[in-house]
Amino acid sequence: MTTHPSPTRLMLVTPPVEDADAMAFRLMQAMAGGDVAAILLRLTPGDDRSRIERVKRLAGPVQGNSVALIVEDNSLVAARGGADGVHITGGPQAIAEARASLKTERIIGVGGLRARHDAMDAGEAGVDYVMFGEPRPDGSMPPLPAVVERAGWWAEIFETPCVAYAPDADSIEPLIETGAEFVALGAWAFAEGQDIRALVEAANAAMSACAARKAAR
């Protein structure tokens, strides 16, 4: 996953996955809708072997579409499953452990950042991206204006790419306008009855339109 000055690119954050085949089908639908930079794969609890098998099942179809597969919070499962990286939510010690385990061979991204200085510390630790706005551990969401402010501040000042998490379809455009390199669509995008292909198409269209407006200024 590389930085693209314009347009913003899309990341998808899965709900916790137990059935890899069902998720593979949904991801193929999503990727048929247009450009997706990365999939952040969240897994239901289980032993490492079963989790590794789920990652392997999804790595092929995802990476076959030139999309990065990133696994949440388990460097061992990410590496042995053939994923492209790991997404850390456990703070500085977890970042250091991931770097020691994965070296520079895989993407290391960071979420769960509560304050500006947490993000700056992560950036100084050499992570490949920081994420703002994802659900808190209790499932609640930070207010969108705060996420817009945080993503805009980061995108303007720092070189480390920023991912802005969209809590719903209406928030996609305001987050694109922040200049964040990536906008993430979460579990809501995978809900039953949600046309994820159309959602990806619409998000990409909004990103291209924003890039065109900025280029015209």
XYZ file of C-alpha atoms in Angstrom:
217
model
C 0.000 0.000 0.000
C 1.714 3.169 -1.186
C 0.984 6.850 -0.804
C -0.983 8.472 -3.634
C -1.149 12.280 -3.471
C -4.440 12.187 -5.398
C -6.960 10.837 -5.474
C -7.592 9.343 -2.060
C -7.797 5.538 -2.155
C -10.100 3.087 -0.446
C -9.549 0.602 2.369
C -12.161 -1.939 3.480
C -12.310 -3.107 7.104
C -14.137 -6.420 7.449
C -16.397 -7.466 10.282
C -14.860 -10.319 12.328
C -14.529 -13.191 9.841
C -15.281 -16.809 10.694
C -16.364 -18.063 7.259
C -13.534 -17.191 4.874
C -15.372 -18.456 1.795
C -18.376 -16.210 2.435
C -16.087 -13.231 2.982
C -14.109 -14.059 -0.179
C -17.353 -13.755 -2.149
C -18.162 -10.378 -0.587
C -14.650 -9.084 -1.212
C -14.782 -10.106 -4.862
C -18.039 -8.161 -5.155
C -16.389 -5.147 -3.540
C -13.267 -5.239 -5.698
C -15.445 -5.474 -8.818
C -16.664 -1.978 -7.929
C -13.303 -0.342 -8.619
C -10.029 0.573 -6.986
C -9.407 -0.799 -3.492
C -5.964 -0.245 -1.966
C -6.203 -2.614 0.976
C -8.390 -4.978 2.967
C -8.033 -4.890 6.756
C -9.047 -8.377 7.845
C -10.516 -8.842 11.288
C -10.856 -12.447 12.473
C -13.136 -14.079 15.029
C -11.331 -15.732 17.955
C -9.790 -19.144 17.401
C -6.546 -21.037 17.483
C -3.682 -19.738 15.366
C -3.911 -22.611 12.901
C -7.543 -21.948 11.994
C -6.915 -18.219 11.783
C -3.898 -18.757 9.521
C -6.029 -20.943 7.253
C -8.639 -18.186 6.983
C -5.954 -15.676 6.010
C -4.552 -18.062 3.391
C -8.016 -18.565 1.924
C -8.465 -14.825 1.475
C -4.910 -13.886 0.477
C -5.206 -15.376 -3.015
C -8.316 -13.571 -4.269
C -7.345 -10.301 -2.572
C -3.716 -10.155 -3.678
C -4.689 -11.473 -7.113
C -6.487 -8.148 -7.558
C -3.347 -6.193 -6.548
C -4.939 -5.347 -3.201
C -2.960 -5.504 0.051
C -4.266 -7.847 2.763
C -3.630 -6.641 6.310
C -4.511 -8.683 9.407
C -5.613 -7.080 12.656
C -3.416 -7.496 15.722
C -1.577 -10.768 15.044
C 1.831 -10.654 13.371
C 2.265 -14.430 13.488
C -1.066 -15.107 11.772
C -0.385 -12.341 9.249
C 3.049 -13.664 8.317
C 2.194 -17.354 8.198
C -1.043 -16.686 6.361
C 0.807 -14.806 3.635
C -0.762 -11.424 4.343
C 0.927 -8.178 3.379
C 0.927 -6.667 6.829
C -0.568 -6.241 10.275
C -2.748 -3.545 11.845
C -1.780 -2.838 15.469
C -4.152 -1.426 18.080
C -2.163 -2.289 21.206
C 0.111 0.717 21.605
C 3.884 1.326 21.402
C 4.963 -2.034 22.823
C 2.831 -3.907 20.297
C 4.266 -1.792 17.481
C 7.806 -2.625 18.615
C 6.991 -6.328 18.821
C 5.461 -6.294 15.344
C 8.508 -4.527 13.916
C 10.842 -7.038 15.578
C 8.801 -9.923 14.170
C 8.115 -8.615 10.669
C 11.228 -6.444 10.119
C 10.574 -4.264 7.073
C 9.075 -7.067 5.022
C 5.425 -6.240 5.692
C 3.149 -3.264 6.237
C 2.654 -2.196 9.848
C -0.320 0.098 10.381
C -1.658 1.525 13.616
C -5.112 2.309 14.961
C -6.623 2.851 18.389
C -4.921 6.240 18.656
C -6.578 8.299 21.373
C -4.561 11.500 21.209
C -2.387 13.470 18.821
C 0.799 12.535 20.622
C -0.080 8.817 20.287
C -0.250 9.296 16.520
C 3.013 11.238 16.448
C 4.737 8.543 18.533
C 3.490 5.905 16.088
C 4.719 7.949 13.140
C 8.137 8.299 14.745
C 8.205 4.527 15.271
C 8.177 4.156 11.482
C 4.717 2.724 10.894
C 3.362 2.658 7.349
C 0.056 4.367 8.149
C -2.035 5.690 11.032
C -5.824 5.292 11.232
C -8.245 7.772 12.802
C -11.918 7.356 13.570
C -12.424 3.600 13.848
C -14.882 2.226 16.459
C -13.694 2.336 20.050
C -13.299 -0.948 21.992
C -16.843 -0.534 23.380
C -18.229 -0.171 19.848
C -18.986 3.553 20.102
C -17.811 5.931 17.392
C -15.845 9.156 17.784
C -17.749 12.202 16.475
C -17.200 12.785 12.770
C -16.107 16.451 13.129
C -13.303 15.317 15.437
C -12.160 12.699 12.923
C -12.277 15.242 10.083
C -10.189 17.647 12.157
C -7.652 14.981 13.161
C -7.252 13.554 9.654
C -6.905 17.008 8.114
C -4.281 18.016 10.688
C -2.269 14.860 10.061
C -2.518 14.940 6.267
C -1.322 18.544 6.160
C 1.710 18.124 8.411
C 3.014 14.555 8.274
C 4.376 12.337 5.509
C 3.204 9.044 7.030
C -0.042 8.102 5.234
C -3.323 8.584 7.065
C -6.453 6.415 6.952
C -9.728 8.132 7.869
C -12.463 5.695 8.945
C -15.923 6.424 7.559
C -18.753 5.388 9.930
C -21.358 5.535 7.136
C -21.771 6.419 3.465
C -22.582 10.077 4.172
C -19.233 10.618 5.879
C -17.114 9.463 2.913
C -16.993 12.810 1.106
C -16.119 14.953 4.169
C -13.277 12.552 4.954
C -11.980 12.614 1.376
C -11.852 16.415 1.625
C -9.386 16.167 4.537
C -6.636 15.063 2.151
C -6.215 11.710 3.891
C -4.436 9.230 1.646
C -7.016 6.542 2.407
C -10.637 6.372 3.517
C -11.767 3.152 5.223
C -15.235 1.629 5.033
C -16.001 -0.625 7.985
C -18.261 -3.536 8.865
C -21.357 -1.517 7.898
C -20.261 -1.792 4.250
C -20.577 -5.587 4.477
C -24.043 -5.598 6.057
C -26.695 -7.832 4.561
C -28.597 -5.944 1.903
C -25.742 -3.488 1.323
C -24.647 -3.349 -2.327
C -20.929 -3.222 -1.606
C -19.975 -3.089 -5.273
C -22.087 0.044 -5.790
C -20.687 1.527 -2.589
C -17.105 1.069 -3.819
C -18.052 2.568 -7.192
C -19.606 5.613 -5.506
C -16.650 6.098 -3.149
C -14.174 5.970 -6.026
C -16.265 8.440 -8.016
C -16.272 10.832 -5.046
C -12.494 10.484 -4.679
C -11.901 11.219 -8.365
C -14.226 14.225 -8.238
C -12.423 15.630 -5.212
C -9.036 15.178 -6.910
C -10.342 16.969 -10.013
C -11.626 19.884 -7.928
C -8.279 20.241 -6.159
C -6.391 20.074 -9.455
C -8.582 22.852 -10.868
C -7.936 25.222 -7.979
